[in-house]
PDB file of C-alpha atoms in Angstrom:
ATOM      1  CA  THR A1240     -37.799  22.628  33.171  1.00 85.00           C
ATOM      2  CA  ASP A1241     -38.276  19.626  30.874  1.00 94.00           C
ATOM      3  CA  VAL A1242     -36.876  16.188  31.705  1.00 97.00           C
ATOM      4  CA  TYR A1243     -37.381  13.350  29.246  1.00 97.00           C
ATOM      5  CA  VAL A1244     -37.835  10.034  31.067  1.00 97.00           C
ATOM      6  CA  PRO A1245     -37.343   6.905  28.908  1.00 93.00           C
ATOM      7  CA  GLN A1246     -40.327   4.577  28.894  1.00 91.00           C
ATOM      8  CA  GLY A1247     -38.211   1.690  30.200  1.00 88.00           C
ATOM      9  CA  VAL A1248     -37.339   3.414  33.495  1.00 94.00           C
ATOM     10  CA  SER A1249     -38.678   1.195  36.285  1.00 93.00           C
ATOM     11  CA  PHE A1250     -37.479   2.980  39.429  1.00 96.00           C
ATOM     12  CA  ILE A1251     -37.087   6.628  40.456  1.00 97.00           C
ATOM     13  CA  TYR A1252     -36.130   7.531  44.035  1.00 96.00           C
ATOM     14  CA  ASN A1253     -38.896   9.464  45.732  1.00 95.00           C
ATOM     15  CA  THR A1254     -36.684  12.536  46.359  1.00 96.00           C
ATOM     16  CA  ALA A1255     -35.129  12.594  42.876  1.00 96.00           C
ATOM     17  CA  PHE A1256     -36.785  15.940  42.016  1.00 96.00           C
ATOM     18  CA  THR A1257     -37.136  17.488  45.481  1.00 94.00           C
ATOM     19  CA  ASN A1258     -37.258  21.315  45.333  1.00 93.00           C
ATOM     20  CA  SER A1259     -37.068  21.256  41.515  1.00 94.00           C
ATOM     21  CA  LYS A1260     -40.372  23.049  41.428  1.00 91.00           C
ATOM     22  CA  LEU A1261     -40.245  24.064  37.764  1.00 95.00           C
ATOM     23  CA  VAL A1262     -39.501  20.593  36.450  1.00 97.00           C
ATOM     24  CA  VAL A1263     -41.921  18.920  34.049  1.00 97.00           C
ATOM     25  CA  LEU A1264     -41.346  15.244  33.367  1.00 97.00           C
ATOM     26  CA  ASN A1265     -41.915  14.056  29.817  1.00 97.00           C
ATOM     27  CA  VAL A1266     -43.216  10.504  30.329  1.00 96.00           C
ATOM     28  CA  ALA A1267     -44.686   7.786  28.137  1.00 94.00           C
ATOM     29  CA  GLU A1268     -48.350   7.224  28.876  1.00 93.00           C
ATOM     30  CA  GLY A1269     -49.078   4.382  31.273  1.00 92.00           C
ATOM     31  CA  THR A1270     -45.483   3.890  32.433  1.00 94.00           C
ATOM     32  CA  TYR A1271     -43.893   3.766  35.875  1.00 96.00           C
ATOM     33  CA  ALA A1272     -42.651   7.339  35.380  1.00 97.00           C
ATOM     34  CA  GLN A1273     -46.214   8.634  35.054  1.00 97.00           C
ATOM     35  CA  GLU A1274     -47.253   6.733  38.172  1.00 96.00           C
ATOM     36  CA  TYR A1275     -44.240   8.174  40.008  1.00 97.00           C
ATOM     37  CA  ALA A1276     -45.093  11.738  38.996  1.00 96.00           C
ATOM     38  CA  GLU A1277     -48.686  11.353  40.122  1.00 97.00           C
ATOM     39  CA  THR A1278     -47.672   9.742  43.428  1.00 96.00           C
ATOM     40  CA  TYR A1279     -45.138  12.402  44.370  1.00 96.00           C
ATOM     41  CA  GLY A1280     -46.830  15.445  42.899  1.00 95.00           C
ATOM     42  CA  VAL A1281     -44.262  16.127  40.186  1.00 96.00           C
ATOM     43  CA  ASN A1282     -45.503  18.027  37.135  1.00 96.00           C
ATOM     44  CA  TYR A1283     -45.545  15.935  33.985  1.00 97.00           C
ATOM     45  CA  LYS A1284     -46.769  15.683  30.429  1.00 97.00           C
ATOM     46  CA  THR A1285     -47.378  12.484  28.502  1.00 96.00           C
ATOM     47  CA  ARG A1286     -46.339  11.212  25.116  1.00 94.00           C
ATOM     48  CA  ASP A1287     -47.476   8.099  23.265  1.00 91.00           C
ATOM     49  CA  PHE A1288     -46.004   4.806  24.410  1.00 90.00           C
ATOM     50  CA  ILE A1289     -43.945   3.320  21.560  1.00 86.00           C
ATOM     51  CA  TYR A1290     -44.038  -0.446  21.430  1.00 87.00           C
ATOM     52  CA  VAL A1291     -40.907  -2.308  20.366  1.00 88.00           C
ATOM     53  CA  ALA A1292     -40.827  -4.886  17.571  1.00 91.00           C
ATOM     54  CA  ILE A1293     -39.697  -8.233  18.978  1.00 91.00           C
ATOM     55  CA  ASP A1294     -39.546 -10.158  15.720  1.00 95.00           C
ATOM     56  CA  GLY A1295     -39.926  -9.613  12.004  1.00 96.00           C
ATOM     57  CA  GLY A1296     -38.493 -10.115   8.564  1.00 96.00           C
ATOM     58  CA  LYS A1297     -39.210 -10.136   4.851  1.00 97.00           C
ATOM     59  CA  LEU A1298     -41.958 -12.172   3.227  1.00 97.00           C
ATOM     60  CA  ASN A1299     -40.607 -11.401  -0.235  1.00 97.00           C
ATOM     61  CA  ASP A1300     -38.663  -8.618  -1.948  1.00 97.00           C
ATOM     62  CA  THR A1301     -41.340  -5.994  -1.311  1.00 98.00           C
ATOM     63  CA  VAL A1302     -43.355  -7.093   1.737  1.00 98.00           C
ATOM     64  CA  SER A1303     -42.188  -7.235   5.360  1.00 98.00           C
ATOM     65  CA  TRP A1304     -43.670  -8.078   8.746  1.00 98.00           C
ATOM     66  CA  GLU A1305     -43.063  -7.028  12.340  1.00 97.00           C
ATOM     67  CA  PHE A1306     -44.504  -8.376  15.582  1.00 96.00           C
ATOM     68  CA  TYR A1307     -44.658  -5.932  18.487  1.00 94.00           C
ATOM     69  CA  GLU A1308     -44.580  -6.472  22.220  1.00 89.00           C
ATOM     70  CA  ASN A1309     -48.224  -5.346  22.535  1.00 90.00           C
ATOM     71  CA  GLY A1310     -49.377  -8.271  20.382  1.00 93.00           C
ATOM     72  CA  GLU A1311     -49.692  -6.316  17.130  1.00 95.00           C
ATOM     73  CA  LEU A1312     -48.629  -7.872  13.830  1.00 97.00           C
ATOM     74  CA  ARG A1313     -47.973  -5.315  11.086  1.00 97.00           C
ATOM     75  CA  ILE A1314     -47.630  -6.099   7.381  1.00 98.00           C
ATOM     76  CA  THR A1315     -45.839  -3.363   5.454  1.00 98.00           C
ATOM     77  CA  GLY A1316     -44.444  -2.746   1.975  1.00 98.00           C
ATOM     78  CA  GLU A1317     -46.195  -3.038  -1.349  1.00 98.00           C
ATOM     79  CA  GLY A1318     -47.604  -5.642  -3.704  1.00 98.00           C
ATOM     80  CA  ALA A1319     -48.813  -9.177  -3.070  1.00 98.00           C
ATOM     81  CA  MET A1320     -47.986 -11.290  -0.058  1.00 98.00           C
ATOM     82  CA  PRO A1321     -46.723 -14.794  -0.937  1.00 97.00           C
ATOM     83  CA  ASN A1322     -48.892 -17.913  -0.923  1.00 97.00           C
ATOM     84  CA  PHE A1323     -48.139 -20.693   1.552  1.00 97.00           C
ATOM     85  CA  THR A1324     -49.052 -24.331   1.028  1.00 95.00           C
ATOM     86  CA  SER A1325     -49.716 -24.802   4.750  1.00 96.00           C
ATOM     87  CA  HIS A1326     -50.110 -22.688   7.880  1.00 96.00           C
ATOM     88  CA  ASN A1327     -46.871 -24.304   9.056  1.00 95.00           C
ATOM     89  CA  GLN A1328     -44.989 -22.252   6.439  1.00 96.00           C
ATOM     90  CA  GLN A1329     -45.895 -19.001   8.172  1.00 97.00           C
ATOM     91  CA  PRO A1330     -42.705 -17.324   9.422  1.00 96.00           C
ATOM     92  CA  TRP A1331     -44.580 -16.485  12.654  1.00 96.00           C
ATOM     93  CA  LYS A1332     -45.943 -20.019  13.178  1.00 94.00           C
ATOM     94  CA  ASN A1333     -44.274 -20.491  16.570  1.00 91.00           C
ATOM     95  CA  PHE A1334     -46.020 -17.530  18.176  1.00 90.00           C
ATOM     96  CA  ARG A1335     -49.109 -16.935  16.051  1.00 92.00           C
ATOM     97  CA  HIS A1336     -51.278 -17.592  19.125  1.00 94.00           C
ATOM     98  CA  LYS A1337     -49.884 -14.401  20.706  1.00 93.00           C
ATOM     99  CA  PHE A1338     -51.262 -12.039  18.061  1.00 94.00           C
ATOM    100  CA  LYS A1339     -53.974  -9.641  19.251  1.00 96.00           C
ATOM    101  CA  LYS A1340     -54.240  -7.198  16.372  1.00 97.00           C
ATOM    102  CA  LEU A1341     -53.389  -7.371  12.680  1.00 98.00           C
ATOM    103  CA  VAL A1342     -52.647  -4.239  10.640  1.00 97.00           C
ATOM    104  CA  VAL A1343     -52.304  -4.616   6.870  1.00 98.00           C
ATOM    105  CA  GLY A1344     -50.515  -1.757   5.101  1.00 98.00           C
ATOM    106  CA  LYS A1345     -52.308   0.292   2.467  1.00 98.00           C
ATOM    107  CA  ASP A1346     -50.046  -0.776  -0.408  1.00 98.00           C
ATOM    108  CA  ILE A1347     -50.547  -4.526   0.075  1.00 98.00           C
ATOM    109  CA  THR A1348     -52.525  -5.816  -2.909  1.00 98.00           C
ATOM    110  CA  ALA A1349     -53.089  -9.494  -2.052  1.00 98.00           C
ATOM    111  CA  ILE A1350     -53.193 -11.661   1.062  1.00 98.00           C
ATOM    112  CA  GLY A1351     -51.825 -15.077   0.190  1.00 97.00           C
ATOM    113  CA  ASN A1352     -53.100 -18.568   0.891  1.00 98.00           C
ATOM    114  CA  TYR A1353     -52.871 -19.672   4.559  1.00 98.00           C
ATOM    115  CA  THR A1354     -51.258 -16.341   5.500  1.00 97.00           C
ATOM    116  CA  PHE A1355     -53.095 -15.805   8.793  1.00 98.00           C
ATOM    117  CA  ALA A1356     -54.739 -19.215   9.188  1.00 98.00           C
ATOM    118  CA  TYR A1357     -55.024 -20.425  12.800  1.00 97.00           C
ATOM    119  CA  CYS A1358     -53.900 -17.094  14.243  1.00 96.00           C
ATOM    120  CA  ASN A1359     -56.730 -17.675  16.666  1.00 94.00           C
ATOM    121  CA  SER A1360     -55.919 -14.969  19.221  1.00 96.00           C
ATOM    122  CA  ILE A1361     -56.356 -12.057  16.814  1.00 97.00           C
ATOM    123  CA  GLU A1362     -59.205  -9.861  18.026  1.00 96.00           C
ATOM    124  CA  SER A1363     -59.119  -7.114  15.398  1.00 97.00           C
ATOM    125  CA  ILE A1364     -58.104  -6.834  11.756  1.00 98.00           C
ATOM    126  CA  VAL A1365     -57.356  -3.378  10.374  1.00 97.00           C
ATOM    127  CA  PHE A1366     -56.686  -2.367   6.778  1.00 98.00           C
ATOM    128  CA  GLU A1367     -54.956   0.993   6.541  1.00 97.00           C
ATOM    129  CA  GLU A1368     -56.880   3.853   4.985  1.00 96.00           C
ATOM    130  CA  GLY A1369     -56.378   3.974   1.232  1.00 97.00           C
ATOM    131  CA  SER A1370     -55.863   0.209   1.015  1.00 98.00           C
ATOM    132  CA  LYS A1371     -55.194  -1.241  -2.453  1.00 98.00           C
ATOM    133  CA  LEU A1372     -56.062  -4.803  -1.456  1.00 98.00           C
ATOM    134  CA  THR A1373     -57.813  -6.776  -4.211  1.00 98.00           C
ATOM    135  CA  ASP A1374     -57.392 -10.484  -3.362  1.00 98.00           C
ATOM    136  CA  ILE A1375     -57.878 -12.568  -0.208  1.00 98.00           C
ATOM    137  CA  GLY A1376     -56.474 -16.052  -0.692  1.00 98.00           C
ATOM    138  CA  VAL A1377     -57.494 -19.559   0.274  1.00 98.00           C
ATOM    139  CA  LEU A1378     -57.762 -20.073   4.065  1.00 98.00           C
ATOM    140  CA  ALA A1379     -56.240 -16.616   4.544  1.00 98.00           C
ATOM    141  CA  PHE A1380     -58.052 -15.975   7.852  1.00 98.00           C
ATOM    142  CA  MET A1381     -59.190 -19.520   8.632  1.00 97.00           C
ATOM    143  CA  ASN A1382     -59.883 -20.055  12.341  1.00 97.00           C
ATOM    144  CA  ASN A1383     -59.374 -16.454  13.429  1.00 96.00           C
ATOM    145  CA  ALA A1384     -61.736 -17.508  16.179  1.00 95.00           C
ATOM    146  CA  LYS A1385     -61.863 -14.266  18.214  1.00 97.00           C
ATOM    147  CA  VAL A1386     -62.490 -11.732  15.460  1.00 97.00           C
ATOM    148  CA  ALA A1387     -66.000 -10.279  15.620  1.00 97.00           C
ATOM    149  CA  GLU A1388     -66.034  -7.633  12.883  1.00 97.00           C
ATOM    150  CA  ILE A1389     -64.159  -6.989   9.629  1.00 98.00           C
ATOM    151  CA  THR A1390     -64.484  -4.107   7.195  1.00 98.00           C
ATOM    152  CA  LEU A1391     -62.948  -5.074   3.871  1.00 98.00           C
ATOM    153  CA  PRO A1392     -61.419  -2.304   1.732  1.00 98.00           C
ATOM    154  CA  GLU A1393     -63.496  -1.058  -1.202  1.00 98.00           C
ATOM    155  CA  THR A1394     -60.867  -2.402  -3.594  1.00 98.00           C
ATOM    156  CA  VAL A1395     -61.364  -6.088  -2.707  1.00 98.00           C
ATOM    157  CA  LYS A1396     -62.466  -8.162  -5.729  1.00 98.00           C
ATOM    158  CA  TYR A1397     -61.809 -11.780  -4.752  1.00 98.00           C
ATOM    159  CA  ILE A1398     -62.407 -13.831  -1.578  1.00 98.00           C
ATOM    160  CA  GLY A1399     -61.017 -17.359  -1.726  1.00 98.00           C
ATOM    161  CA  SER A1400     -62.108 -20.740  -0.423  1.00 98.00           C
ATOM    162  CA  TYR A1401     -62.388 -20.922   3.394  1.00 98.00           C
ATOM    163  CA  ALA A1402     -60.880 -17.419   3.586  1.00 98.00           C
ATOM    164  CA  PHE A1403     -63.023 -16.730   6.672  1.00 98.00           C
ATOM    165  CA  GLY A1404     -63.921 -20.301   7.579  1.00 97.00           C
ATOM    166  CA  ASP A1405     -64.191 -21.361  11.240  1.00 97.00           C
ATOM    167  CA  CYS A1406     -64.292 -17.751  12.437  1.00 97.00           C
ATOM    168  CA  TYR A1407     -66.736 -18.644  15.204  1.00 96.00           C
ATOM    169  CA  LYS A1408     -67.240 -15.168  16.679  1.00 97.00           C
ATOM    170  CA  LEU A1409     -67.406 -13.337  13.374  1.00 97.00           C
ATOM    171  CA  THR A1410     -70.724 -11.504  13.255  1.00 97.00           C
ATOM    172  CA  ASN A1411     -70.293  -8.574  10.870  1.00 98.00           C
ATOM    173  CA  VAL A1412     -68.357  -8.422   7.590  1.00 98.00           C
ATOM    174  CA  TYR A1413     -68.551  -5.435   5.256  1.00 98.00           C
ATOM    175  CA  ILE A1414     -68.302  -6.620   1.627  1.00 98.00           C
ATOM    176  CA  PRO A1415     -67.567  -3.919  -0.980  1.00 98.00           C
ATOM    177  CA  ALA A1416     -70.022  -3.441  -3.828  1.00 97.00           C
ATOM    178  CA  GLY A1417     -67.281  -4.245  -6.339  1.00 97.00           C
ATOM    179  CA  THR A1418     -66.395  -7.674  -4.925  1.00 98.00           C
ATOM    180  CA  ASP A1419     -67.217  -9.918  -7.868  1.00 96.00           C
ATOM    181  CA  ASN A1420     -65.778 -13.316  -6.962  1.00 97.00           C
ATOM    182  CA  ILE A1421     -66.560 -15.023  -3.645  1.00 98.00           C
ATOM    183  CA  TYR A1422     -65.790 -18.710  -3.340  1.00 97.00           C
ATOM    184  CA  SER A1423     -68.723 -20.867  -2.194  1.00 97.00           C
ATOM    185  CA  THR A1424     -66.970 -21.953   1.027  1.00 98.00           C
ATOM    186  CA  ALA A1425     -65.538 -18.541   1.954  1.00 98.00           C
ATOM    187  CA  PHE A1426     -67.505 -18.407   5.247  1.00 98.00           C
ATOM    188  CA  THR A1427     -67.914 -22.124   6.014  1.00 97.00           C
ATOM    189  CA  ASN A1428     -68.595 -22.796   9.734  1.00 97.00           C
ATOM    190  CA  SER A1429     -68.702 -19.075  10.533  1.00 97.00           C
ATOM    191  CA  LYS A1430     -72.316 -19.551  11.505  1.00 95.00           C
ATOM    192  CA  SER A1431     -72.893 -16.217  13.252  1.00 97.00           C
ATOM    193  CA  VAL A1432     -71.700 -14.070  10.376  1.00 98.00           C
ATOM    194  CA  VAL A1433     -73.921 -11.417   8.824  1.00 98.00           C
ATOM    195  CA  LEU A1434     -72.643  -9.885   5.599  1.00 98.00           C
ATOM    196  CA  ASN A1435     -73.148  -6.174   4.999  1.00 98.00           C
ATOM    197  CA  ILE A1436     -73.588  -6.019   1.245  1.00 98.00           C
ATOM    198  CA  ALA A1437     -74.783  -3.697  -1.500  1.00 98.00           C
ATOM    199  CA  ALA A1438     -78.234  -4.418  -2.889  1.00 97.00           C
ATOM    200  CA  GLY A1439     -78.058  -6.197  -6.252  1.00 96.00           C
ATOM    201  CA  SER A1440     -74.359  -7.016  -5.899  1.00 97.00           C
ATOM    202  CA  VAL A1441     -72.527 -10.278  -6.530  1.00 97.00           C
ATOM    203  CA  ALA A1442     -72.210 -10.579  -2.749  1.00 98.00           C
ATOM    204  CA  GLU A1443     -76.004 -10.551  -2.401  1.00 98.00           C
ATOM    205  CA  LYS A1444     -76.336 -13.329  -4.969  1.00 97.00           C
ATOM    206  CA  PHE A1445     -73.615 -15.260  -3.130  1.00 98.00           C
ATOM    207  CA  ALA A1446     -75.365 -14.909   0.238  1.00 98.00           C
ATOM    208  CA  GLU A1447     -78.702 -16.048  -1.172  1.00 97.00           C
ATOM    209  CA  ALA A1448     -77.177 -18.983  -3.037  1.00 97.00           C
ATOM    210  CA  TYR A1449     -75.244 -20.305  -0.044  1.00 97.00           C
ATOM    211  CA  ASN A1450     -77.608 -19.333   2.770  1.00 96.00           C
ATOM    212  CA  VAL A1451     -75.320 -16.823   4.426  1.00 97.00           C
ATOM    213  CA  ASN A1452     -77.078 -14.230   6.564  1.00 97.00           C
ATOM    214  CA  TYR A1453     -76.889 -10.692   5.212  1.00 98.00           C
ATOM    215  CA  ILE A1454     -78.193  -7.162   5.350  1.00 98.00           C
ATOM    216  CA  THR A1455     -78.268  -4.799   2.387  1.00 97.00           C
ATOM    217  CA  ARG A1456     -77.284  -1.176   2.097  1.00 97.00           C
TER     218      ARG A1456
END
């Protein structure tokens, strides 16, 4: 009754399941197999589509990265990511313009200098629930030009120079109440940004001192 169809199957003959009236195809959502089942009236159930990693490696002894075929870059492991002295040191430099989504694992404690600078196709940045992130380095997200909204984890303490500079579409950034060190140029040229900050916090003093738009909570 149950037939598992691999998500990579790209052709099924139209009579493949003729008179197999009890069959239920187990298909990955959005694949050819689902389209086939719908076209020919074959019963089916769906499972999540699993994207394949097409590149990856280690950033140091405890932190790794993987880039998936759907444009997602995932940072996994624990501890601090390394600092780079230039965006050209990024191990993903040759295809950074293909990134659509960035997911930072919950046990990453620091994002290094230049780590995601000029990854200008990223549209969303996600920090896993329970994130332990404390530090965002110099030019860490410089020129992430398509990102509109970022919610920083409550554990973030430090935001470095030009960390979110030249993020032209960035309009909403949640700054935790405990963030106590924000470099003066952290949001340079991100002219549409509005910081969501706690009343009376260091972030409020920063926004007032450097004329960055903000709302308080």
